[in-house]
């Protein structure tokens, strides 16, 4: 399948695989190999494809993809450049291993590892300083949604996470809206629910950084994305791609998700 016609999307879609704490080096290389074969059949140059292996497999994956149209992201970083921070990894170390992107503020990090908006802000700054594009995650819990707090929570996370950043810095990042109740649960937000929050995030960016920045930043949806539901989500005007957990672990379903974005590129 080749894409020949012009994209209806203003922004290039991005599909990001988040492998979390899964895959040894050899598992990861096998995935890249399988993906590569399938990507030969389809033209992926109209979509940014990003793989986020665990730290241990970053270098191997980035060497294996070579000049292919695939980029590598880390799942986290620490904001200091170097020093006595046992167990931590800095932006420059990630860039040195081949990363172009880094996921920051994933809800598993916020909820299981106590990450705060302030720490996330420092991580975003250090990523940009180290020439990595942050994939900055925000999202409400089920309880917050049920208490009608979604917009307040999202505004708080966005404003605190981006506090003090310049327009230029903000234009380098991607934001992932990941409702916590949809992550790994099989219950994805409907396209309408997701679009409502994506549009809201873009309006916050417009208020603070102006129209041009707000129209540049890609806002991805994450939460139980599958080959079956991806096209309907990505059809929405403000949904510019997906951050995919469970369904990114098998090359076959991940490639189908990438191919699912083609529907909206026709
Ligand atoms: C994620 O962890 O970022 C995620 C969206 O997971 P899943 O696709 O499994 O819901």
PDB file of C-alpha atoms and ligand atoms in Angstrom:
ATOM      1  CA  UNK A   1       0.000   0.000   0.000  1.00  0.00           C
ATOM      2  CA  UNK A   2       1.452   3.386  -0.984  1.00  0.00           C
ATOM      3  CA  UNK A   3       0.186   6.753   0.072  1.00  0.00           C
ATOM      4  CA  UNK A   4       0.031   9.010  -2.910  1.00  0.00           C
ATOM      5  CA  UNK A   5      -2.579  11.604  -2.057  1.00  0.00           C
ATOM      6  CA  UNK A   6      -2.206  14.662   0.160  1.00  0.00           C
ATOM      7  CA  UNK A   7      -2.788  14.402   3.880  1.00  0.00           C
ATOM      8  CA  UNK A   8      -5.991  15.880   5.262  1.00  0.00           C
ATOM      9  CA  UNK A   9      -4.135  16.358   8.532  1.00  0.00           C
ATOM     10  CA  UNK A  10      -2.371  19.620   9.252  1.00  0.00           C
ATOM     11  CA  UNK A  11       0.156  17.850  11.426  1.00  0.00           C
ATOM     12  CA  UNK A  12       2.095  14.695  10.593  1.00  0.00           C
ATOM     13  CA  UNK A  13       0.612  11.836  12.631  1.00  0.00           C
ATOM     14  CA  UNK A  14       2.883  10.089  15.135  1.00  0.00           C
ATOM     15  CA  UNK A  15       2.416   6.566  16.435  1.00  0.00           C
ATOM     16  CA  UNK A  16       4.490   5.844  19.537  1.00  0.00           C
ATOM     17  CA  UNK A  17       4.957   2.362  20.996  1.00  0.00           C
ATOM     18  CA  UNK A  18       5.436   2.348  24.767  1.00  0.00           C
ATOM     19  CA  UNK A  19       6.850  -1.053  25.679  1.00  0.00           C
ATOM     20  CA  UNK A  20       7.054  -0.216  29.387  1.00  0.00           C
ATOM     21  CA  UNK A  21       9.074  -2.840  31.319  1.00  0.00           C
ATOM     22  CA  UNK A  22       8.878  -5.436  28.561  1.00  0.00           C
ATOM     23  CA  UNK A  23      11.318  -6.978  26.088  1.00  0.00           C
ATOM     24  CA  UNK A  24      14.900  -8.124  26.387  1.00  0.00           C
ATOM     25  CA  UNK A  25      17.379  -6.952  23.753  1.00  0.00           C
ATOM     26  CA  UNK A  26      16.728 -10.005  21.629  1.00  0.00           C
ATOM     27  CA  UNK A  27      12.919  -9.594  21.893  1.00  0.00           C
ATOM     28  CA  UNK A  28      13.309  -5.969  20.846  1.00  0.00           C
ATOM     29  CA  UNK A  29      15.505  -6.815  17.874  1.00  0.00           C
ATOM     30  CA  UNK A  30      13.087  -9.475  16.739  1.00  0.00           C
ATOM     31  CA  UNK A  31      10.282  -6.887  16.863  1.00  0.00           C
ATOM     32  CA  UNK A  32      12.329  -4.429  14.777  1.00  0.00           C
ATOM     33  CA  UNK A  33      13.074  -7.131  12.248  1.00  0.00           C
ATOM     34  CA  UNK A  34       9.411  -8.125  11.922  1.00  0.00           C
ATOM     35  CA  UNK A  35       8.300  -4.499  11.753  1.00  0.00           C
ATOM     36  CA  UNK A  36      10.815  -3.672   9.094  1.00  0.00           C
ATOM     37  CA  UNK A  37       9.612  -6.477   6.864  1.00  0.00           C
ATOM     38  CA  UNK A  38       6.008  -5.326   7.221  1.00  0.00           C
ATOM     39  CA  UNK A  39       6.917  -1.662   6.748  1.00  0.00           C
ATOM     40  CA  UNK A  40       8.446  -2.591   3.388  1.00  0.00           C
ATOM     41  CA  UNK A  41       4.937  -3.473   2.272  1.00  0.00           C
ATOM     42  CA  UNK A  42       3.479  -0.173   3.367  1.00  0.00           C
ATOM     43  CA  UNK A  43       4.790   3.335   2.981  1.00  0.00           C
ATOM     44  CA  UNK A  44       5.358   4.837   6.421  1.00  0.00           C
ATOM     45  CA  UNK A  45       6.985   8.097   5.500  1.00  0.00           C
ATOM     46  CA  UNK A  46       3.776  10.057   6.111  1.00  0.00           C
ATOM     47  CA  UNK A  47       3.674   8.902   9.740  1.00  0.00           C
ATOM     48  CA  UNK A  48       6.304   9.335  12.469  1.00  0.00           C
ATOM     49  CA  UNK A  49       6.861   5.901  13.979  1.00  0.00           C
ATOM     50  CA  UNK A  50       8.538   5.843  17.387  1.00  0.00           C
ATOM     51  CA  UNK A  51       9.571   2.858  19.545  1.00  0.00           C
ATOM     52  CA  UNK A  52      10.143   3.263  23.292  1.00  0.00           C
ATOM     53  CA  UNK A  53      12.133   0.290  24.569  1.00  0.00           C
ATOM     54  CA  UNK A  54      13.297  -0.111  28.162  1.00  0.00           C
ATOM     55  CA  UNK A  55      16.676   1.600  28.777  1.00  0.00           C
ATOM     56  CA  UNK A  56      18.560  -1.659  28.326  1.00  0.00           C
ATOM     57  CA  UNK A  57      17.458  -2.072  24.707  1.00  0.00           C
ATOM     58  CA  UNK A  58      17.631   1.543  23.504  1.00  0.00           C
ATOM     59  CA  UNK A  59      21.066   1.377  21.931  1.00  0.00           C
ATOM     60  CA  UNK A  60      20.438  -1.989  20.270  1.00  0.00           C
ATOM     61  CA  UNK A  61      17.123  -0.796  18.812  1.00  0.00           C
ATOM     62  CA  UNK A  62      18.546   2.475  17.615  1.00  0.00           C
ATOM     63  CA  UNK A  63      21.477   0.689  15.921  1.00  0.00           C
ATOM     64  CA  UNK A  64      19.089  -1.817  14.354  1.00  0.00           C
ATOM     65  CA  UNK A  65      16.731   0.747  12.849  1.00  0.00           C
ATOM     66  CA  UNK A  66      19.649   2.567  11.221  1.00  0.00           C
ATOM     67  CA  UNK A  67      18.286   5.029   8.683  1.00  0.00           C
ATOM     68  CA  UNK A  68      14.816   3.536   8.622  1.00  0.00           C
ATOM     69  CA  UNK A  69      11.936   5.874   9.102  1.00  0.00           C
ATOM     70  CA  UNK A  70      11.599   4.894  12.760  1.00  0.00           C
ATOM     71  CA  UNK A  71      12.801   6.859  15.800  1.00  0.00           C
ATOM     72  CA  UNK A  72      13.547   5.808  19.362  1.00  0.00           C
ATOM     73  CA  UNK A  73      12.182   7.286  22.589  1.00  0.00           C
ATOM     74  CA  UNK A  74      13.111   6.645  26.210  1.00  0.00           C
ATOM     75  CA  UNK A  75      10.343   6.145  28.757  1.00  0.00           C
ATOM     76  CA  UNK A  76      11.783   8.540  31.331  1.00  0.00           C
ATOM     77  CA  UNK A  77      14.890  10.581  32.224  1.00  0.00           C
ATOM     78  CA  UNK A  78      16.350  12.499  35.124  1.00  0.00           C
ATOM     79  CA  UNK A  79      16.755  16.268  34.916  1.00  0.00           C
ATOM     80  CA  UNK A  80      20.353  16.561  36.095  1.00  0.00           C
ATOM     81  CA  UNK A  81      23.124  16.318  33.519  1.00  0.00           C
ATOM     82  CA  UNK A  82      25.383  13.944  35.530  1.00  0.00           C
ATOM     83  CA  UNK A  83      26.576  13.192  39.056  1.00  0.00           C
ATOM     84  CA  UNK A  84      25.668  11.210  42.160  1.00  0.00           C
ATOM     85  CA  UNK A  85      22.131  10.142  41.185  1.00  0.00           C
ATOM     86  CA  UNK A  86      22.265   6.359  41.438  1.00  0.00           C
ATOM     87  CA  UNK A  87      19.943   4.627  39.013  1.00  0.00           C
ATOM     88  CA  UNK A  88      19.160   7.687  36.922  1.00  0.00           C
ATOM     89  CA  UNK A  89      19.819   8.524  33.263  1.00  0.00           C
ATOM     90  CA  UNK A  90      20.202  12.014  31.763  1.00  0.00           C
ATOM     91  CA  UNK A  91      19.020  13.585  28.508  1.00  0.00           C
ATOM     92  CA  UNK A  92      22.510  13.637  27.014  1.00  0.00           C
ATOM     93  CA  UNK A  93      22.992   9.932  27.807  1.00  0.00           C
ATOM     94  CA  UNK A  94      19.728   9.145  26.032  1.00  0.00           C
ATOM     95  CA  UNK A  95      20.652  11.242  23.011  1.00  0.00           C
ATOM     96  CA  UNK A  96      24.035   9.502  22.980  1.00  0.00           C
ATOM     97  CA  UNK A  97      22.226   6.121  22.851  1.00  0.00           C
ATOM     98  CA  UNK A  98      20.194   7.200  19.823  1.00  0.00           C
ATOM     99  CA  UNK A  99      16.994   8.624  21.340  1.00  0.00           C
ATOM    100  CA  UNK A 100      15.203  11.483  19.635  1.00  0.00           C
ATOM    101  CA  UNK A 101      12.188  11.521  21.962  1.00  0.00           C
ATOM    102  CA  UNK A 102      11.460  10.879  25.630  1.00  0.00           C
ATOM    103  CA  UNK A 103       8.156  10.107  27.330  1.00  0.00           C
ATOM    104  CA  UNK A 104       7.696  12.338  30.385  1.00  0.00           C
ATOM    105  CA  UNK A 105       5.008  12.265  33.080  1.00  0.00           C
ATOM    106  CA  UNK A 106       3.378   8.967  32.124  1.00  0.00           C
ATOM    107  CA  UNK A 107       0.579   8.241  34.602  1.00  0.00           C
ATOM    108  CA  UNK A 108       2.391   5.109  35.798  1.00  0.00           C
ATOM    109  CA  UNK A 109       5.283   7.351  36.787  1.00  0.00           C
ATOM    110  CA  UNK A 110       2.966   9.903  38.395  1.00  0.00           C
ATOM    111  CA  UNK A 111       0.962   7.307  40.331  1.00  0.00           C
ATOM    112  CA  UNK A 112       3.437   4.494  41.055  1.00  0.00           C
ATOM    113  CA  UNK A 113       6.623   6.518  41.415  1.00  0.00           C
ATOM    114  CA  UNK A 114       5.235   9.726  42.906  1.00  0.00           C
ATOM    115  CA  UNK A 115       6.234  12.079  40.094  1.00  0.00           C
ATOM    116  CA  UNK A 116       5.012  15.626  40.595  1.00  0.00           C
ATOM    117  CA  UNK A 117       4.137  18.373  38.122  1.00  0.00           C
ATOM    118  CA  UNK A 118       7.216  20.288  39.307  1.00  0.00           C
ATOM    119  CA  UNK A 119       9.547  17.342  38.649  1.00  0.00           C
ATOM    120  CA  UNK A 120       7.894  16.767  35.285  1.00  0.00           C
ATOM    121  CA  UNK A 121       8.527  20.422  34.405  1.00  0.00           C
ATOM    122  CA  UNK A 122      12.236  19.978  35.217  1.00  0.00           C
ATOM    123  CA  UNK A 123      12.359  16.843  33.089  1.00  0.00           C
ATOM    124  CA  UNK A 124      10.728  18.602  30.135  1.00  0.00           C
ATOM    125  CA  UNK A 125      13.230  21.459  30.399  1.00  0.00           C
ATOM    126  CA  UNK A 126      16.206  19.128  30.577  1.00  0.00           C
ATOM    127  CA  UNK A 127      14.933  17.043  27.636  1.00  0.00           C
ATOM    128  CA  UNK A 128      14.583  20.128  25.430  1.00  0.00           C
ATOM    129  CA  UNK A 129      17.957  21.399  26.578  1.00  0.00           C
ATOM    130  CA  UNK A 130      19.413  18.015  25.559  1.00  0.00           C
ATOM    131  CA  UNK A 131      17.765  18.132  22.106  1.00  0.00           C
ATOM    132  CA  UNK A 132      15.176  15.462  22.853  1.00  0.00           C
ATOM    133  CA  UNK A 133      11.506  16.019  22.006  1.00  0.00           C
ATOM    134  CA  UNK A 134       9.404  15.367  25.091  1.00  0.00           C
ATOM    135  CA  UNK A 135       6.211  13.345  24.764  1.00  0.00           C
ATOM    136  CA  UNK A 136       4.495  14.973  27.719  1.00  0.00           C
ATOM    137  CA  UNK A 137       1.659  12.876  29.203  1.00  0.00           C
ATOM    138  CA  UNK A 138      -1.410  14.238  30.949  1.00  0.00           C
ATOM    139  CA  UNK A 139      -4.686  12.618  31.956  1.00  0.00           C
ATOM    140  CA  UNK A 140      -7.379  12.409  34.593  1.00  0.00           C
ATOM    141  CA  UNK A 141      -8.320   9.457  36.789  1.00  0.00           C
ATOM    142  CA  UNK A 142     -11.766   7.862  36.661  1.00  0.00           C
ATOM    143  CA  UNK A 143     -12.677   9.492  39.951  1.00  0.00           C
ATOM    144  CA  UNK A 144     -11.686  12.923  38.660  1.00  0.00           C
ATOM    145  CA  UNK A 145     -13.767  12.416  35.495  1.00  0.00           C
ATOM    146  CA  UNK A 146     -16.754  11.283  37.543  1.00  0.00           C
ATOM    147  CA  UNK A 147     -16.420  14.399  39.721  1.00  0.00           C
ATOM    148  CA  UNK A 148     -16.355  16.638  36.609  1.00  0.00           C
ATOM    149  CA  UNK A 149     -12.770  17.624  37.305  1.00  0.00           C
ATOM    150  CA  UNK A 150     -11.290  16.565  33.960  1.00  0.00           C
ATOM    151  CA  UNK A 151     -10.729  20.050  32.546  1.00  0.00           C
ATOM    152  CA  UNK A 152      -9.368  21.438  35.795  1.00  0.00           C
ATOM    153  CA  UNK A 153      -6.924  18.519  36.167  1.00  0.00           C
ATOM    154  CA  UNK A 154      -5.771  18.758  32.552  1.00  0.00           C
ATOM    155  CA  UNK A 155      -5.298  22.540  32.739  1.00  0.00           C
ATOM    156  CA  UNK A 156      -3.286  22.152  35.944  1.00  0.00           C
ATOM    157  CA  UNK A 157      -1.061  19.419  34.515  1.00  0.00           C
ATOM    158  CA  UNK A 158      -0.462  21.291  31.246  1.00  0.00           C
ATOM    159  CA  UNK A 159       0.212  24.663  32.869  1.00  0.00           C
ATOM    160  CA  UNK A 160       2.474  23.290  35.601  1.00  0.00           C
ATOM    161  CA  UNK A 161       4.319  20.925  33.256  1.00  0.00           C
ATOM    162  CA  UNK A 162       5.062  23.717  30.776  1.00  0.00           C
ATOM    163  CA  UNK A 163       5.637  26.456  33.344  1.00  0.00           C
ATOM    164  CA  UNK A 164       8.267  28.971  32.242  1.00  0.00           C
ATOM    165  CA  UNK A 165       8.919  27.387  28.831  1.00  0.00           C
ATOM    166  CA  UNK A 166       9.329  29.634  25.796  1.00  0.00           C
ATOM    167  CA  UNK A 167       7.141  29.406  22.694  1.00  0.00           C
ATOM    168  CA  UNK A 168      10.069  27.913  20.841  1.00  0.00           C
ATOM    169  CA  UNK A 169      10.560  25.215  23.493  1.00  0.00           C
ATOM    170  CA  UNK A 170       6.877  24.324  23.556  1.00  0.00           C
ATOM    171  CA  UNK A 171       6.768  23.957  19.785  1.00  0.00           C
ATOM    172  CA  UNK A 172       9.295  21.074  20.029  1.00  0.00           C
ATOM    173  CA  UNK A 173       7.129  18.857  22.196  1.00  0.00           C
ATOM    174  CA  UNK A 174       4.297  16.403  21.742  1.00  0.00           C
ATOM    175  CA  UNK A 175       1.538  16.051  24.304  1.00  0.00           C
ATOM    176  CA  UNK A 176      -0.162  12.732  24.986  1.00  0.00           C
ATOM    177  CA  UNK A 177      -3.651  12.822  26.462  1.00  0.00           C
ATOM    178  CA  UNK A 178      -3.969   9.550  28.340  1.00  0.00           C
ATOM    179  CA  UNK A 179      -7.046   9.222  30.534  1.00  0.00           C
ATOM    180  CA  UNK A 180      -5.823   7.011  33.373  1.00  0.00           C
ATOM    181  CA  UNK A 181      -9.046   4.981  33.314  1.00  0.00           C
ATOM    182  CA  UNK A 182      -8.328   3.980  29.704  1.00  0.00           C
ATOM    183  CA  UNK A 183      -4.733   2.809  30.126  1.00  0.00           C
ATOM    184  CA  UNK A 184      -4.375  -0.951  29.925  1.00  0.00           C
ATOM    185  CA  UNK A 185      -8.069  -1.421  30.723  1.00  0.00           C
ATOM    186  CA  UNK A 186      -9.456  -2.136  27.260  1.00  0.00           C
ATOM    187  CA  UNK A 187     -11.822   0.842  27.756  1.00  0.00           C
ATOM    188  CA  UNK A 188     -10.703   3.509  25.321  1.00  0.00           C
ATOM    189  CA  UNK A 189     -12.160   7.004  25.399  1.00  0.00           C
ATOM    190  CA  UNK A 190     -14.644   7.518  22.584  1.00  0.00           C
ATOM    191  CA  UNK A 191     -13.375   9.684  19.726  1.00  0.00           C
ATOM    192  CA  UNK A 192     -15.743  12.445  20.953  1.00  0.00           C
ATOM    193  CA  UNK A 193     -14.494  12.253  24.549  1.00  0.00           C
ATOM    194  CA  UNK A 194     -10.875  12.347  23.406  1.00  0.00           C
ATOM    195  CA  UNK A 195     -11.448  15.149  20.877  1.00  0.00           C
ATOM    196  CA  UNK A 196     -13.109  17.287  23.532  1.00  0.00           C
ATOM    197  CA  UNK A 197      -9.996  17.129  25.744  1.00  0.00           C
ATOM    198  CA  UNK A 198      -7.558  17.444  22.824  1.00  0.00           C
ATOM    199  CA  UNK A 199      -9.369  20.592  21.663  1.00  0.00           C
ATOM    200  CA  UNK A 200      -9.205  21.908  25.226  1.00  0.00           C
ATOM    201  CA  UNK A 201      -5.438  21.254  25.453  1.00  0.00           C
ATOM    202  CA  UNK A 202      -4.941  23.055  22.146  1.00  0.00           C
ATOM    203  CA  UNK A 203      -6.961  26.012  23.438  1.00  0.00           C
ATOM    204  CA  UNK A 204      -4.691  26.231  26.524  1.00  0.00           C
ATOM    205  CA  UNK A 205      -1.663  26.273  24.212  1.00  0.00           C
ATOM    206  CA  UNK A 206      -3.279  28.975  22.070  1.00  0.00           C
ATOM    207  CA  UNK A 207      -4.065  31.175  25.110  1.00  0.00           C
ATOM    208  CA  UNK A 208      -0.510  30.960  26.399  1.00  0.00           C
ATOM    209  CA  UNK A 209       1.744  30.585  23.356  1.00  0.00           C
ATOM    210  CA  UNK A 210      -0.344  31.834  20.426  1.00  0.00           C
ATOM    211  CA  UNK A 211      -1.997  30.240  17.428  1.00  0.00           C
ATOM    212  CA  UNK A 212       1.088  29.189  15.527  1.00  0.00           C
ATOM    213  CA  UNK A 213       2.527  27.153  18.425  1.00  0.00           C
ATOM    214  CA  UNK A 214      -0.860  25.671  19.265  1.00  0.00           C
ATOM    215  CA  UNK A 215      -1.324  24.521  15.666  1.00  0.00           C
ATOM    216  CA  UNK A 216       2.176  22.998  15.567  1.00  0.00           C
ATOM    217  CA  UNK A 217       2.112  20.832  18.693  1.00  0.00           C
ATOM    218  CA  UNK A 218       0.951  17.286  18.056  1.00  0.00           C
ATOM    219  CA  UNK A 219      -1.471  15.918  20.617  1.00  0.00           C
ATOM    220  CA  UNK A 220      -1.559  12.115  20.762  1.00  0.00           C
ATOM    221  CA  UNK A 221      -4.249   9.982  22.334  1.00  0.00           C
ATOM    222  CA  UNK A 222      -3.283   7.052  24.578  1.00  0.00           C
ATOM    223  CA  UNK A 223      -5.463   4.485  26.315  1.00  0.00           C
ATOM    224  CA  UNK A 224      -6.312   1.059  24.922  1.00  0.00           C
ATOM    225  CA  UNK A 225      -5.605   1.973  21.303  1.00  0.00           C
ATOM    226  CA  UNK A 226      -5.944  -1.046  19.014  1.00  0.00           C
ATOM    227  CA  UNK A 227      -5.876  -1.714  15.260  1.00  0.00           C
ATOM    228  CA  UNK A 228      -9.685  -1.678  15.439  1.00  0.00           C
ATOM    229  CA  UNK A 229     -10.216   1.728  17.055  1.00  0.00           C
ATOM    230  CA  UNK A 230      -7.234   3.781  15.859  1.00  0.00           C
ATOM    231  CA  UNK A 231      -8.700   5.210  12.628  1.00  0.00           C
ATOM    232  CA  UNK A 232     -11.837   6.516  14.297  1.00  0.00           C
ATOM    233  CA  UNK A 233      -9.770   8.267  16.946  1.00  0.00           C
ATOM    234  CA  UNK A 234      -7.273   9.752  14.534  1.00  0.00           C
ATOM    235  CA  UNK A 235      -9.991  11.044  12.232  1.00  0.00           C
ATOM    236  CA  UNK A 236     -10.731  13.700  14.834  1.00  0.00           C
ATOM    237  CA  UNK A 237      -9.304  17.101  13.996  1.00  0.00           C
ATOM    238  CA  UNK A 238      -7.191  17.512  17.151  1.00  0.00           C
ATOM    239  CA  UNK A 239      -5.973  13.900  17.488  1.00  0.00           C
ATOM    240  CA  UNK A 240      -2.582  13.712  15.819  1.00  0.00           C
ATOM    241  CA  UNK A 241      -1.566  10.154  16.590  1.00  0.00           C
ATOM    242  CA  UNK A 242      -1.411   7.613  19.382  1.00  0.00           C
ATOM    243  CA  UNK A 243       0.701   6.463  22.295  1.00  0.00           C
ATOM    244  CA  UNK A 244       0.198   2.718  22.432  1.00  0.00           C
ATOM    245  CA  UNK A 245       1.002   0.336  25.287  1.00  0.00           C
ATOM    246  CA  UNK A 246      -0.344  -3.227  25.165  1.00  0.00           C
ATOM    247  CA  UNK A 247      -1.088  -3.314  21.446  1.00  0.00           C
ATOM    248  CA  UNK A 248       2.461  -2.185  20.622  1.00  0.00           C
ATOM    249  CA  UNK A 249       4.083  -5.295  22.044  1.00  0.00           C
ATOM    250  CA  UNK A 250       3.420  -7.435  18.966  1.00  0.00           C
ATOM    251  CA  UNK A 251       4.830  -6.198  15.668  1.00  0.00           C
ATOM    252  CA  UNK A 252       1.751  -7.362  13.809  1.00  0.00           C
ATOM    253  CA  UNK A 253      -0.745  -5.285  15.807  1.00  0.00           C
ATOM    254  CA  UNK A 254       1.605  -2.289  16.018  1.00  0.00           C
ATOM    255  CA  UNK A 255       2.060  -2.237  12.243  1.00  0.00           C
ATOM    256  CA  UNK A 256      -1.718  -2.498  11.819  1.00  0.00           C
ATOM    257  CA  UNK A 257      -2.101   0.554  14.070  1.00  0.00           C
ATOM    258  CA  UNK A 258       0.409   2.483  11.949  1.00  0.00           C
ATOM    259  CA  UNK A 259      -1.456   1.381   8.826  1.00  0.00           C
ATOM    260  CA  UNK A 260      -4.742   2.413  10.479  1.00  0.00           C
ATOM    261  CA  UNK A 261      -3.641   6.032  10.345  1.00  0.00           C
ATOM    262  CA  UNK A 262      -3.498   5.780   6.547  1.00  0.00           C
ATOM    263  CA  UNK A 263      -7.282   5.884   6.370  1.00  0.00           C
ATOM    264  CA  UNK A 264      -7.161   9.494   7.442  1.00  0.00           C
ATOM    265  CA  UNK A 265      -4.305  10.340   5.084  1.00  0.00           C
ATOM    266  CA  UNK A 266      -6.267   9.394   1.981  1.00  0.00           C
TER     267      UNK A 266
HETATM  268  C1  LIG B   1       0.246   3.615  27.821  1.00  0.00           C
HETATM  269  O1  LIG B   1       0.755   2.976  28.718  1.00  0.00           O
HETATM  270  O2  LIG B   1       0.738   4.701  27.494  1.00  0.00           O
HETATM  271  C2  LIG B   1      -0.948   3.080  27.184  1.00  0.00           C
HETATM  272  C3  LIG B   1      -1.671   3.894  26.472  1.00  0.00           C
HETATM  273  O3  LIG B   1      -1.221   1.760  27.418  1.00  0.00           O
HETATM  274  P1  LIG B   1      -2.396   0.898  26.709  1.00  0.00           P
HETATM  275  O4  LIG B   1      -2.326   1.185  25.230  1.00  0.00           O
HETATM  276  O5  LIG B   1      -2.059  -0.522  27.035  1.00  0.00           O
HETATM  277  O6  LIG B   1      -3.680   1.354  27.298  1.00  0.00           O
END
